[in-house]
Coordinates of C-alpha atoms in Angstrom, one line a residue:
M12 CA 0.1 0.1 -0.1
S13 CA 1.1 3.4 -0.8
A14 CA 3.4 4.9 1.9
D15 CA 2.2 8.4 1.4
I16 CA -1.5 7.8 2.7
D17 CA -2.2 8.8 6.3
P18 CA -2.7 5.1 8.2
T19 CA -4.9 7.0 10.6
E20 CA -7.3 8.5 7.8
A21 CA -11.0 7.7 9.1
I22 CA -13.3 6.3 6.9
P23 CA -17.0 7.5 7.2
Q24 CA -19.8 5.2 8.4
V25 CA -21.4 3.3 5.5
T26 CA -25.2 3.1 5.8
A27 CA -27.9 1.5 4.1
E28 CA -29.0 4.8 2.6
M29 CA -25.4 5.5 1.2
I30 CA -25.1 2.3 -0.3
A31 CA -28.5 2.5 -2.0
R32 CA -27.7 5.9 -3.5
A33 CA -24.2 4.9 -4.6
A34 CA -26.0 1.8 -6.5
A35 CA -28.3 4.0 -8.0
R36 CA -25.7 6.6 -9.1
Q37 CA -23.8 3.7 -11.0
A38 CA -26.9 1.6 -12.5
P39 CA -28.0 2.6 -15.8
P40 CA -32.0 4.3 -15.9
S41 CA -33.5 0.9 -17.0
E42 CA -31.9 -0.8 -14.0
R43 CA -32.6 1.6 -11.4
E44 CA -36.3 0.8 -11.8
A45 CA -35.4 -2.9 -11.5
A46 CA -33.1 -2.1 -8.4
A47 CA -36.3 -0.9 -6.6
A48 CA -38.4 -4.1 -7.0
P49 CA -37.6 -6.9 -4.2
A50 CA -34.7 -8.9 -4.8
T51 CA -35.3 -12.5 -5.9
P52 CA -33.6 -14.9 -3.9
Q53 CA -33.3 -17.6 -6.3
R54 CA -30.3 -16.7 -8.7
T55 CA -31.1 -17.3 -12.7
A56 CA -28.6 -18.0 -15.4
P57 CA -25.2 -16.4 -15.0
Q58 CA -24.4 -13.2 -16.8
R59 CA -20.9 -11.6 -16.8
T60 CA -21.2 -7.7 -15.9
A61 CA -19.0 -5.1 -16.1
P62 CA -16.8 -5.1 -13.0
E63 CA -17.8 -1.5 -12.1
R64 CA -21.6 -2.4 -11.5
P65 CA -22.7 -3.3 -8.1
A66 CA -23.9 -7.0 -7.5
P67 CA -27.8 -7.0 -8.1
E68 CA -29.0 -10.1 -6.1
R69 CA -29.2 -8.8 -2.5
S70 CA -27.8 -5.7 -1.2
V71 CA -25.6 -6.3 1.6
P72 CA -26.9 -3.6 4.4
Q73 CA -30.6 -5.2 3.9
P74 CA -32.1 -7.6 6.4
P75 CA -31.7 -11.3 5.5
A76 CA -34.0 -12.3 3.0
P77 CA -35.8 -15.9 3.6
E78 CA -33.9 -19.0 2.9
P79 CA -33.8 -19.5 -0.7
P80 CA -35.0 -22.9 -2.3
A81 CA -32.3 -24.8 -4.0
P82 CA -31.0 -23.4 -7.1
Q83 CA -31.7 -24.8 -10.4
P84 CA -29.2 -25.5 -13.0
P85 CA -28.6 -22.2 -15.3
A86 CA -29.9 -21.8 -18.4
P87 CA -27.7 -22.1 -21.6
Q88 CA -25.9 -19.0 -22.3
P89 CA -23.7 -18.1 -25.5
P90 CA -20.0 -18.3 -25.1
A91 CA -18.8 -15.5 -22.6
P92 CA -16.3 -13.4 -23.8
T93 CA -12.6 -13.9 -22.6
P94 CA -12.7 -12.3 -19.1
T95 CA -10.4 -9.2 -18.6
R96 CA -7.0 -9.8 -16.5
A97 CA -7.4 -8.5 -12.9
T98 CA -4.2 -7.2 -13.7
D99 CA -5.6 -4.7 -16.1
R100 CA -8.0 -3.1 -14.0
P101 CA -6.4 -2.7 -10.5
V102 CA -8.3 -1.7 -7.6
A103 CA -6.8 1.6 -6.0
E104 CA -4.8 1.1 -2.9
Q105 CA -6.7 2.3 0.4
P106 CA -5.1 3.5 3.9
A107 CA -4.2 0.7 6.2
A108 CA -6.7 -0.3 8.7
P109 CA -5.2 0.9 12.2
D110 CA -4.6 -1.8 15.0
A111 CA -7.5 -2.3 17.6
V112 CA -7.2 -0.9 21.2
L113 CA -6.8 -3.7 23.4
S114 CA -6.0 -3.7 26.8
S115 CA -3.3 -6.4 26.2
R116 CA -2.0 -7.4 23.0
P117 CA -2.9 -10.9 21.8
G118 CA 0.2 -13.1 22.4
S119 CA 2.0 -11.0 24.8
S120 CA 0.9 -13.1 27.7
P121 CA 0.4 -16.8 28.2
F122 CA -2.3 -18.1 25.8
V123 CA -5.5 -19.6 27.4
P124 CA -7.7 -21.0 24.3
S125 CA -11.5 -19.6 24.3
E126 CA -12.2 -23.5 24.7
P127 CA -9.6 -26.4 25.0
Y128 CA -9.9 -28.9 22.2
G129 CA -11.8 -31.8 23.5
D130 CA -14.3 -34.8 22.7
R131 CA -16.8 -32.5 21.7
H132 CA -14.8 -30.9 18.6
T133 CA -13.9 -34.6 17.6
S134 CA -17.5 -35.0 17.5
A135 CA -18.1 -31.9 15.5
G136 CA -15.5 -32.9 13.2
H137 CA -17.2 -36.2 12.2
I138 CA -20.2 -33.9 11.0
A139 CA -18.0 -31.7 9.3
A140 CA -16.4 -34.9 7.4
G141 CA -19.9 -35.7 6.2
H142 CA -20.3 -32.2 4.7
L143 CA -16.9 -32.4 3.2
S144 CA -17.7 -36.1 1.7
S145 CA -20.8 -34.7 0.1
L146 CA -19.2 -31.6 -1.6
V147 CA -16.1 -33.6 -2.8
Q148 CA -18.9 -35.7 -4.8
I149 CA -19.9 -32.5 -6.6
P150 CA -17.2 -32.1 -9.3
T151 CA -16.9 -28.3 -9.3
V152 CA -13.9 -28.4 -12.0
S153 CA -12.5 -25.1 -12.8
V154 CA -12.0 -24.6 -16.5
W155 CA -10.1 -21.7 -18.7
D156 CA -12.7 -21.7 -21.2
P157 CA -16.2 -20.4 -19.9
Q158 CA -18.1 -22.5 -22.5
Y159 CA -17.2 -25.8 -21.1
L160 CA -17.9 -24.7 -17.3
D161 CA -20.4 -27.2 -15.7
H162 CA -22.8 -25.0 -14.3
E163 CA -25.3 -27.4 -13.4
S164 CA -22.4 -28.9 -10.7
F165 CA -21.7 -25.2 -9.3
A166 CA -25.6 -24.7 -8.5
R167 CA -25.8 -28.3 -7.1
H168 CA -23.0 -27.2 -4.8
R169 CA -24.5 -24.0 -3.8
A170 CA -27.7 -25.8 -3.0
A171 CA -25.7 -28.4 -0.7
L172 CA -24.2 -25.2 1.2
A173 CA -27.5 -23.9 1.8
T174 CA -28.6 -27.4 3.1
F175 CA -25.6 -27.9 5.3
Y176 CA -25.5 -24.3 6.7
P177 CA -29.0 -22.9 7.2
R178 CA -27.7 -20.2 9.6
V179 CA -24.9 -19.2 7.2
H180 CA -27.3 -19.1 4.3
A181 CA -29.7 -16.9 6.1
L182 CA -27.2 -14.3 6.5
Q183 CA -26.9 -11.1 4.2
S184 CA -25.1 -12.3 0.9
E185 CA -25.1 -11.6 -2.8
P186 CA -23.1 -13.3 -5.7
A187 CA -19.6 -12.5 -6.9
G188 CA -19.1 -13.3 -10.3
D189 CA -21.0 -16.2 -11.6
H190 CA -20.7 -18.8 -8.9
G191 CA -18.7 -16.9 -6.2
L192 CA -20.3 -15.9 -2.7
L193 CA -20.3 -13.4 -0.6
Y194 CA -21.8 -13.1 2.7
R195 CA -21.7 -10.6 5.8
W196 CA -21.9 -11.4 9.5
P197 CA -22.7 -8.4 11.5
G198 CA -20.6 -7.8 14.5
R199 CA -21.5 -5.9 17.3
G200 CA -23.6 -2.6 16.4
R201 CA -26.4 -1.9 14.0
Q202 CA -26.8 -3.9 11.2
D203 CA -27.2 -1.3 8.7
V204 CA -23.7 0.3 9.4
L205 CA -20.9 -1.6 7.9
H206 CA -17.8 -2.1 10.2
P207 CA -15.2 0.0 8.3
Y208 CA -12.3 -2.6 9.3
P209 CA -13.9 -6.0 9.4
V210 CA -12.4 -9.7 8.9
V211 CA -12.3 -11.3 5.6
L212 CA -12.4 -15.5 5.9
M213 CA -12.0 -17.1 2.4
A214 CA -11.9 -20.4 0.6
H215 CA -12.7 -21.4 -2.9
Q216 CA -15.2 -24.0 -4.2
D217 CA -13.9 -24.9 -7.7
V218 CA -11.3 -27.4 -7.9
A219 CA -8.5 -28.5 -10.5
P220 CA -9.0 -30.9 -13.2
V221 CA -8.5 -34.5 -12.8
R222 CA -6.4 -37.2 -14.8
F223 CA -8.7 -40.3 -13.9
A224 CA -6.1 -42.6 -15.0
D225 CA -3.7 -41.4 -12.0
W226 CA -5.9 -42.3 -9.4
P227 CA -6.5 -45.6 -7.8
G228 CA -10.1 -45.0 -7.5
N229 CA -12.7 -42.5 -8.2
P230 CA -11.4 -39.0 -7.6
F231 CA -14.9 -37.8 -6.6
S232 CA -16.1 -40.7 -4.3
G233 CA -15.7 -38.6 -1.3
E234 CA -15.2 -41.9 0.7
I235 CA -14.4 -41.7 4.2
R236 CA -12.2 -44.6 5.2
D237 CA -9.7 -45.2 8.3
G238 CA -10.4 -41.7 9.6
V239 CA -9.5 -40.0 6.2
V240 CA -11.7 -38.4 3.7
H241 CA -10.7 -39.2 0.0
G242 CA -11.2 -37.0 -3.0
R243 CA -10.1 -34.1 -5.1
G244 CA -10.6 -30.8 -3.3
T245 CA -10.3 -32.2 0.3
L246 CA -7.4 -30.2 0.7
D247 CA -7.6 -27.6 -2.2
D248 CA -9.9 -26.4 -1.0
K249 CA -13.2 -27.7 0.2
G250 CA -11.5 -28.8 3.5
A251 CA -11.0 -25.0 4.4
L252 CA -14.4 -24.4 2.9
V253 CA -16.0 -26.8 5.3
A254 CA -13.9 -25.9 8.1
V255 CA -14.9 -22.1 8.0
L256 CA -18.4 -22.8 7.6
D257 CA -18.9 -25.4 10.2
A258 CA -17.3 -22.9 12.6
V259 CA -19.5 -19.9 11.6
E260 CA -22.6 -22.2 11.6
T261 CA -22.0 -23.6 15.0
L262 CA -21.3 -20.2 16.5
L263 CA -24.4 -18.8 14.8
G264 CA -26.2 -21.5 16.5
E265 CA -24.7 -20.6 19.9
G266 CA -26.1 -17.1 19.5
F267 CA -22.4 -15.7 19.2
V268 CA -21.6 -12.1 17.9
P269 CA -18.3 -11.4 16.5
E270 CA -16.8 -8.0 17.5
R271 CA -16.8 -6.6 14.3
D272 CA -18.3 -7.5 10.9
I273 CA -16.9 -10.9 9.1
W274 CA -17.2 -11.1 5.6
L275 CA -17.1 -14.6 4.2
F276 CA -16.1 -15.1 0.5
F277 CA -16.0 -18.5 -1.4
G278 CA -14.8 -18.1 -4.9
A279 CA -15.5 -20.1 -7.9
D280 CA -12.4 -19.8 -10.2
E281 CA -9.3 -19.6 -8.3
E282 CA -7.8 -22.4 -10.3
T283 CA -8.1 -20.3 -13.2
T284 CA -8.9 -16.9 -13.6
G285 CA -9.8 -15.5 -10.2
D286 CA -12.6 -13.3 -11.3
S287 CA -14.6 -13.7 -8.8
A288 CA -12.0 -12.7 -5.9
Q289 CA -11.6 -9.3 -8.0
T290 CA -15.2 -9.0 -8.1
A291 CA -15.4 -9.3 -4.3
V292 CA -12.7 -7.1 -3.9
R293 CA -14.3 -4.2 -5.8
R294 CA -17.5 -5.0 -4.2
L295 CA -16.0 -4.1 -0.4
Y296 CA -13.9 -1.3 -2.0
E297 CA -17.2 0.3 -3.3
L298 CA -18.6 -0.3 0.5
G299 CA -15.8 1.6 1.7
V300 CA -14.3 -1.1 3.8
R301 CA -10.7 -1.9 4.6
P302 CA -10.5 -5.5 6.0
W303 CA -8.5 -5.5 9.3
L304 CA -7.8 -9.3 8.7
V305 CA -7.8 -11.5 5.4
L306 CA -7.3 -15.1 5.8
D307 CA -7.2 -17.5 2.9
E308 CA -5.7 -21.0 2.0
G309 CA -1.8 -21.2 2.0
G310 CA 0.6 -22.7 4.0
S311 CA -0.3 -25.9 6.7
V312 CA 0.8 -27.7 9.7
A313 CA 3.7 -29.3 8.3
T314 CA 5.5 -32.4 9.6
D315 CA 8.6 -32.8 7.4
V316 CA 9.8 -29.5 6.0
F317 CA 12.8 -28.6 8.0
P318 CA 15.6 -31.0 8.7
G319 CA 16.7 -31.7 12.4
L320 CA 13.3 -30.2 13.4
D321 CA 11.1 -32.8 15.0
R322 CA 8.0 -30.2 16.0
R323 CA 5.0 -29.6 13.8
T324 CA 5.5 -26.2 12.0
A325 CA 2.5 -24.2 11.1
L326 CA 3.6 -22.1 8.2
V327 CA 1.6 -19.1 7.9
G328 CA 1.8 -17.3 4.7
V329 CA 2.7 -13.7 4.7
A330 CA 3.4 -13.1 0.8
E331 CA 2.7 -15.2 -2.2
K332 CA 5.2 -15.3 -5.3
G333 CA 4.1 -13.8 -8.8
L334 CA 2.5 -15.6 -11.4
V335 CA 3.4 -15.7 -15.3
G336 CA 1.5 -18.1 -17.6
I337 CA 3.5 -18.2 -20.9
N338 CA 2.7 -19.9 -24.3
L339 CA 5.6 -20.9 -26.5
Y340 CA 4.7 -21.3 -30.1
T341 CA 6.9 -22.7 -33.1
T342 CA 5.5 -23.0 -36.9
D343 CA 6.5 -25.1 -39.9
V344 CA 5.3 -26.3 -43.3
G345 CA 4.1 -29.4 -41.7
G346 CA 3.0 -32.2 -43.9
H347 CA 3.6 -35.9 -44.3
A348 CA 5.9 -37.2 -41.4
S349 CA 8.0 -39.4 -43.9
T350 CA 9.8 -36.0 -45.2
P351 CA 10.3 -33.7 -42.1
G352 CA 12.6 -30.9 -42.5
R353 CA 15.9 -30.3 -40.3
W354 CA 13.9 -27.9 -37.7
T355 CA 10.4 -28.9 -37.5
A356 CA 7.8 -27.1 -35.4
T357 CA 8.3 -29.7 -32.9
T358 CA 11.9 -30.0 -32.7
R359 CA 12.3 -26.4 -32.1
L360 CA 10.1 -26.4 -29.6
S361 CA 11.6 -29.2 -28.1
R362 CA 15.0 -27.5 -27.9
A363 CA 13.2 -24.3 -26.3
V364 CA 11.5 -26.2 -23.4
T365 CA 15.0 -28.1 -22.9
R366 CA 16.6 -24.9 -22.6
V367 CA 14.2 -23.5 -20.1
G368 CA 14.0 -26.9 -18.0
R369 CA 17.9 -26.8 -17.4
H370 CA 18.0 -22.9 -16.4
R371 CA 18.2 -22.1 -12.8
F372 CA 17.3 -18.7 -11.7
A373 CA 19.1 -16.8 -9.1
A374 CA 18.3 -18.0 -5.5
R375 CA 17.8 -15.1 -2.9
V376 CA 16.8 -15.2 0.6
S377 CA 13.8 -13.1 1.2
A378 CA 13.1 -11.2 4.7
P379 CA 10.2 -13.8 5.0
T380 CA 12.3 -16.6 4.6
A381 CA 15.0 -15.2 6.7
E382 CA 12.8 -14.7 9.7
M383 CA 11.3 -18.3 9.1
L384 CA 14.8 -19.9 9.4
G385 CA 15.5 -17.7 12.3
K386 CA 12.4 -19.4 14.3
V387 CA 13.0 -22.7 13.4
A388 CA 16.7 -23.0 13.6
P389 CA 17.1 -22.8 17.3
G390 CA 15.1 -26.1 17.7
A391 CA 16.9 -28.4 15.1
T392 CA 18.8 -31.0 16.5
G393 CA 21.9 -33.4 15.1
T394 CA 23.8 -32.7 12.2
K395 CA 21.0 -31.5 10.0
G396 CA 20.0 -29.1 12.6
A397 CA 23.6 -28.0 12.8
T398 CA 23.4 -27.3 9.0
L399 CA 20.0 -25.6 9.4
R400 CA 21.6 -23.1 11.6
A401 CA 24.8 -22.6 9.8
V402 CA 22.2 -21.6 6.9
T403 CA 20.2 -19.2 9.1
R404 CA 23.6 -17.6 10.6
L405 CA 24.5 -17.0 6.7
A406 CA 21.3 -15.7 5.7
A407 CA 21.2 -13.0 8.2
G408 CA 24.7 -11.7 7.2
P409 CA 26.7 -10.8 4.4
L410 CA 26.8 -14.2 3.2
R411 CA 23.0 -14.3 2.0
K412 CA 23.8 -15.5 -1.3
L413 CA 25.5 -18.7 -0.1
A414 CA 22.6 -19.4 2.1
A415 CA 20.2 -19.1 -0.7
W416 CA 22.4 -21.5 -2.6
M417 CA 22.3 -23.8 0.2
L418 CA 18.7 -23.9 0.5
A419 CA 18.1 -24.0 -3.3
G420 CA 19.8 -27.8 -3.1
G421 CA 17.4 -28.8 -0.3
G422 CA 14.5 -30.2 -2.7
P423 CA 12.0 -28.8 -4.5
E424 CA 9.9 -27.2 -1.8
A425 CA 13.1 -25.7 -0.4
A426 CA 14.4 -24.3 -3.8
A427 CA 10.6 -22.7 -4.5
T428 CA 11.0 -20.6 -1.5
V429 CA 14.4 -19.0 -2.7
R430 CA 13.8 -18.8 -6.6
T431 CA 11.9 -18.1 -9.5
T432 CA 10.7 -21.3 -10.6
V433 CA 9.4 -22.7 -14.3
S434 CA 7.3 -25.7 -14.9
V435 CA 6.3 -26.7 -18.5
T436 CA 2.5 -28.1 -17.8
E437 CA 1.3 -28.4 -21.4
L438 CA 2.5 -29.7 -24.8
E439 CA 0.9 -29.8 -28.3
G440 CA 1.8 -31.1 -31.4
S441 CA 0.9 -32.9 -34.4
P442 CA -2.9 -34.0 -34.7
G443 CA -1.6 -37.8 -35.8
A444 CA 1.1 -40.2 -35.7
N445 CA 2.1 -39.7 -39.2
V446 CA 1.5 -36.1 -39.6
A447 CA 4.6 -33.3 -39.2
A448 CA 3.3 -30.5 -37.0
A449 CA 2.3 -27.3 -38.8
T450 CA 2.4 -25.7 -35.3
A451 CA 3.4 -26.4 -32.0
R452 CA 2.8 -25.0 -28.3
A453 CA 4.2 -25.3 -24.7
R454 CA 2.9 -23.6 -21.8
L455 CA 4.9 -22.6 -19.0
D456 CA 3.9 -22.0 -15.4
V457 CA 6.2 -19.4 -13.8
R458 CA 6.3 -18.5 -10.3
V459 CA 8.0 -15.4 -9.5
A460 CA 10.1 -15.1 -6.6
L461 CA 9.7 -12.0 -4.2
G462 CA 12.5 -9.8 -5.4
D463 CA 12.1 -10.7 -9.2
T464 CA 10.0 -8.8 -11.3
V465 CA 7.4 -10.2 -14.4
D466 CA 9.2 -7.9 -16.8
K467 CA 12.7 -9.4 -16.0
T468 CA 11.7 -13.0 -15.5
V469 CA 9.9 -13.0 -19.2
A470 CA 13.2 -11.1 -20.3
R471 CA 15.2 -13.8 -18.9
L472 CA 13.3 -16.7 -20.6
R473 CA 13.6 -14.8 -23.9
H474 CA 17.6 -15.1 -23.2
V475 CA 17.6 -18.4 -22.1
I476 CA 15.5 -19.7 -25.1
R477 CA 18.0 -17.9 -27.6
D478 CA 15.6 -18.5 -30.7
K479 CA 13.8 -15.7 -32.4
K480 CA 11.4 -18.0 -34.1
V481 CA 9.9 -19.2 -31.0
E482 CA 7.1 -16.8 -30.2
I483 CA 6.6 -16.1 -26.4
E484 CA 3.1 -15.0 -25.6
V485 CA 2.2 -13.7 -21.8
V486 CA -1.4 -15.3 -21.2
E487 CA -1.5 -13.7 -17.6
S488 CA 0.6 -12.4 -15.1
T489 CA 0.6 -10.9 -11.5
E490 CA 3.6 -9.3 -9.7
P491 CA 4.8 -11.0 -6.3
S492 CA 2.6 -9.6 -3.4
E493 CA 3.7 -7.3 -0.8
V494 CA 4.7 -8.7 2.7
S495 CA 2.3 -8.6 5.5
P496 CA 3.7 -8.1 8.8
T497 CA 4.5 -10.5 11.7
D498 CA 4.6 -8.2 14.5
S499 CA 1.0 -7.3 14.3
Q500 CA -2.0 -8.2 16.3
Q501 CA -3.2 -10.1 13.3
F502 CA -0.4 -12.6 13.0
A503 CA -0.5 -13.0 16.7
L504 CA -4.2 -13.7 16.7
L505 CA -3.5 -16.6 13.9
G506 CA -0.6 -17.9 16.3
E507 CA -2.8 -18.2 19.0
A508 CA -5.4 -19.8 17.1
V509 CA -3.0 -22.4 16.1
G510 CA -2.0 -22.7 19.7
A511 CA -5.6 -23.8 20.5
A512 CA -5.8 -26.5 17.5
Y513 CA -2.1 -27.7 17.5
P514 CA -0.6 -26.9 20.9
D515 CA 2.9 -28.3 20.0
A516 CA 3.2 -26.6 16.6
L517 CA 5.7 -23.8 15.9
V518 CA 4.3 -20.7 14.0
V519 CA 6.6 -19.2 11.3
P520 CA 6.1 -16.7 8.7
Y521 CA 6.4 -18.4 4.8
V522 CA 6.1 -17.2 1.2
T523 CA 3.4 -19.1 -0.5
P524 CA 4.8 -20.6 -3.8
S525 CA 1.4 -21.0 -5.2
A526 CA -1.2 -18.4 -6.3
T527 CA -4.1 -17.6 -4.3
D528 CA -7.3 -15.5 -4.3
A529 CA -5.9 -13.7 -1.2
R530 CA -3.5 -11.4 -3.6
R531 CA -6.4 -9.7 -5.1
F532 CA -7.2 -8.5 -1.4
T533 CA -3.8 -6.8 -0.9
P534 CA -4.8 -3.4 -2.3
I535 CA -7.4 -3.0 0.2
S536 CA -5.8 -4.5 3.4
D537 CA -2.5 -4.7 4.8
H538 CA -2.8 -7.9 6.8
V539 CA -3.4 -10.5 4.2
Y540 CA -2.3 -14.2 5.4
R541 CA -2.6 -17.7 3.8
F542 CA -2.9 -20.5 5.9
S543 CA -4.8 -23.9 5.8
P544 CA -5.3 -25.2 9.3
F545 CA -4.5 -28.9 8.7
V546 CA -1.5 -31.4 9.1
M547 CA -0.2 -31.8 5.6
T548 CA 2.6 -34.5 4.8
R549 CA 5.0 -34.0 1.9
E550 CA 2.9 -36.5 0.3
Q551 CA -0.4 -34.8 0.9
R552 CA 1.1 -31.3 -0.2
Q553 CA 2.0 -32.9 -3.5
S554 CA -1.1 -34.2 -4.1
A555 CA -3.3 -31.2 -4.0
H556 CA -3.1 -31.0 -8.1
G557 CA -2.0 -34.8 -8.4
S558 CA -3.8 -37.6 -7.3
G559 CA -4.6 -39.3 -4.2
E560 CA -5.5 -36.0 -2.3
H561 CA -7.2 -36.8 0.9
L562 CA -7.8 -35.2 4.8
S563 CA -7.8 -36.7 7.8
V564 CA -11.0 -36.2 10.2
D565 CA -8.8 -35.4 12.9
S566 CA -7.2 -32.2 11.0
L567 CA -10.5 -31.3 9.8
S568 CA -11.8 -31.2 13.2
R569 CA -8.9 -29.3 14.5
G570 CA -9.4 -26.8 11.2
V571 CA -13.0 -26.1 12.7
H572 CA -11.6 -25.4 16.1
F573 CA -9.0 -23.0 14.7
Y574 CA -11.7 -20.9 12.8
R575 CA -13.8 -20.8 15.6
E576 CA -10.7 -19.5 18.0
V577 CA -10.0 -16.8 15.4
L578 CA -13.7 -15.5 15.4
R579 CA -14.1 -15.5 19.3
K580 CA -10.8 -13.5 19.7
I581 CA -10.9 -10.9 17.1
P582 CA -10.8 -7.6 19.1
G583 CA -13.5 -4.9 18.8

């Protein structure tokens, strides 16, 4: 956020009357009359609208509408236009939300959980597991081409959420994009006055595509076996979706009222465009709120990340790497495969891909990574622990480059924390076994490390490929995110919630290597964190977009407990 903005600048109260006037000003005359009619609770076929237009379903500050019936499958629609990238329409930055005034800052005294984890929470976890199992069975697969999106599955998914969580569904809500959902849970005070510094809890409903041949069984079975829920989306990200919703639903049932407004955002295209998140951000921006805390998926409670450290480590993402999607194209005359030229489209593309695969970007230790090492190294033991402490000392001194080089040799996960990475994810060539390809394409998935930029990364790849006949097309891009502070009340609050669910876990900052919807919220909040409150082994972390994805019932129940603690301990 901009340094020249006064962080103590006040935001005016946003009332229902103010919001109605703003909506009327922005809507065309034909829509102003329609806005005056009662809102229809059931959503019809999705329509893509301009991002500046406020969502029409239910205006957030109105009293909750009666529970709507289960949504019907959307009517067929003509192919939607290619969505505008979020980077093409940035949201203006806003001043930071001030820290709340507390009698004692969270984390400054011995931690006492609001409700110690016990048998009651374990039982609630089994209920949550049933919800997760049912949701996994609905294949809400995200796709790049809108015409192939299974709208019926997303409608079924929304209907299931309304059935499982009737209290949440009765909250003030509106759509965010085609299938994204945005709820407001009012905090203490008037329902028609928005808290200017609320809390946003996030998860996404969509899942990554599946290669059925790689799975030992049905990837959408949702089977609960041996205390584990199996299937696509259990980790990424329906597990967190269920944990958030079960926490809110149970607290609503207990009559709990949070100290400030809670916004729940559940995206529907995180795995592709992330447009629903951008829509939600613009809506909050229009309403004049600046979240005090934003919490999305990201790091986890890891068991085997740091050599020589026996403790579980809660990796709380304080930033995330940038993302660049690149298509490499080559062309040739094509024709019969029996008479190939010396440099066909596929051979030229293969050489470019090989050069990219062999290249290693420079390694560097970012500030969050250095802080992470400083927290974990003192507890590491044995020879590996001594090596880790040596790396930590190097990272804190003038030999940071040597420390980065040593970390880069520690395996794929360690290397991803210190350098920009490139993965070749798609290859296309000839349409037939005996046809020489006239065109060939490779897709590069590039994750830009903190300290690098998109432009420098693309320029470096051009230099590495060294072939002017290879066309480089940047399909999408976002820069590395800003870093959220670790000396804040918000980070301390998350640490205390982790302590309630996982008393033995060490809480450390972390740079999330994957792209999340959270990056869309950094223009309106200085405190954006990325953490999935589940124990994940290395095998589980690799399964998120692979095969065999699964989540234990115990982790899920502790995740629900984590979110309950966050909600209970949010200061006013």
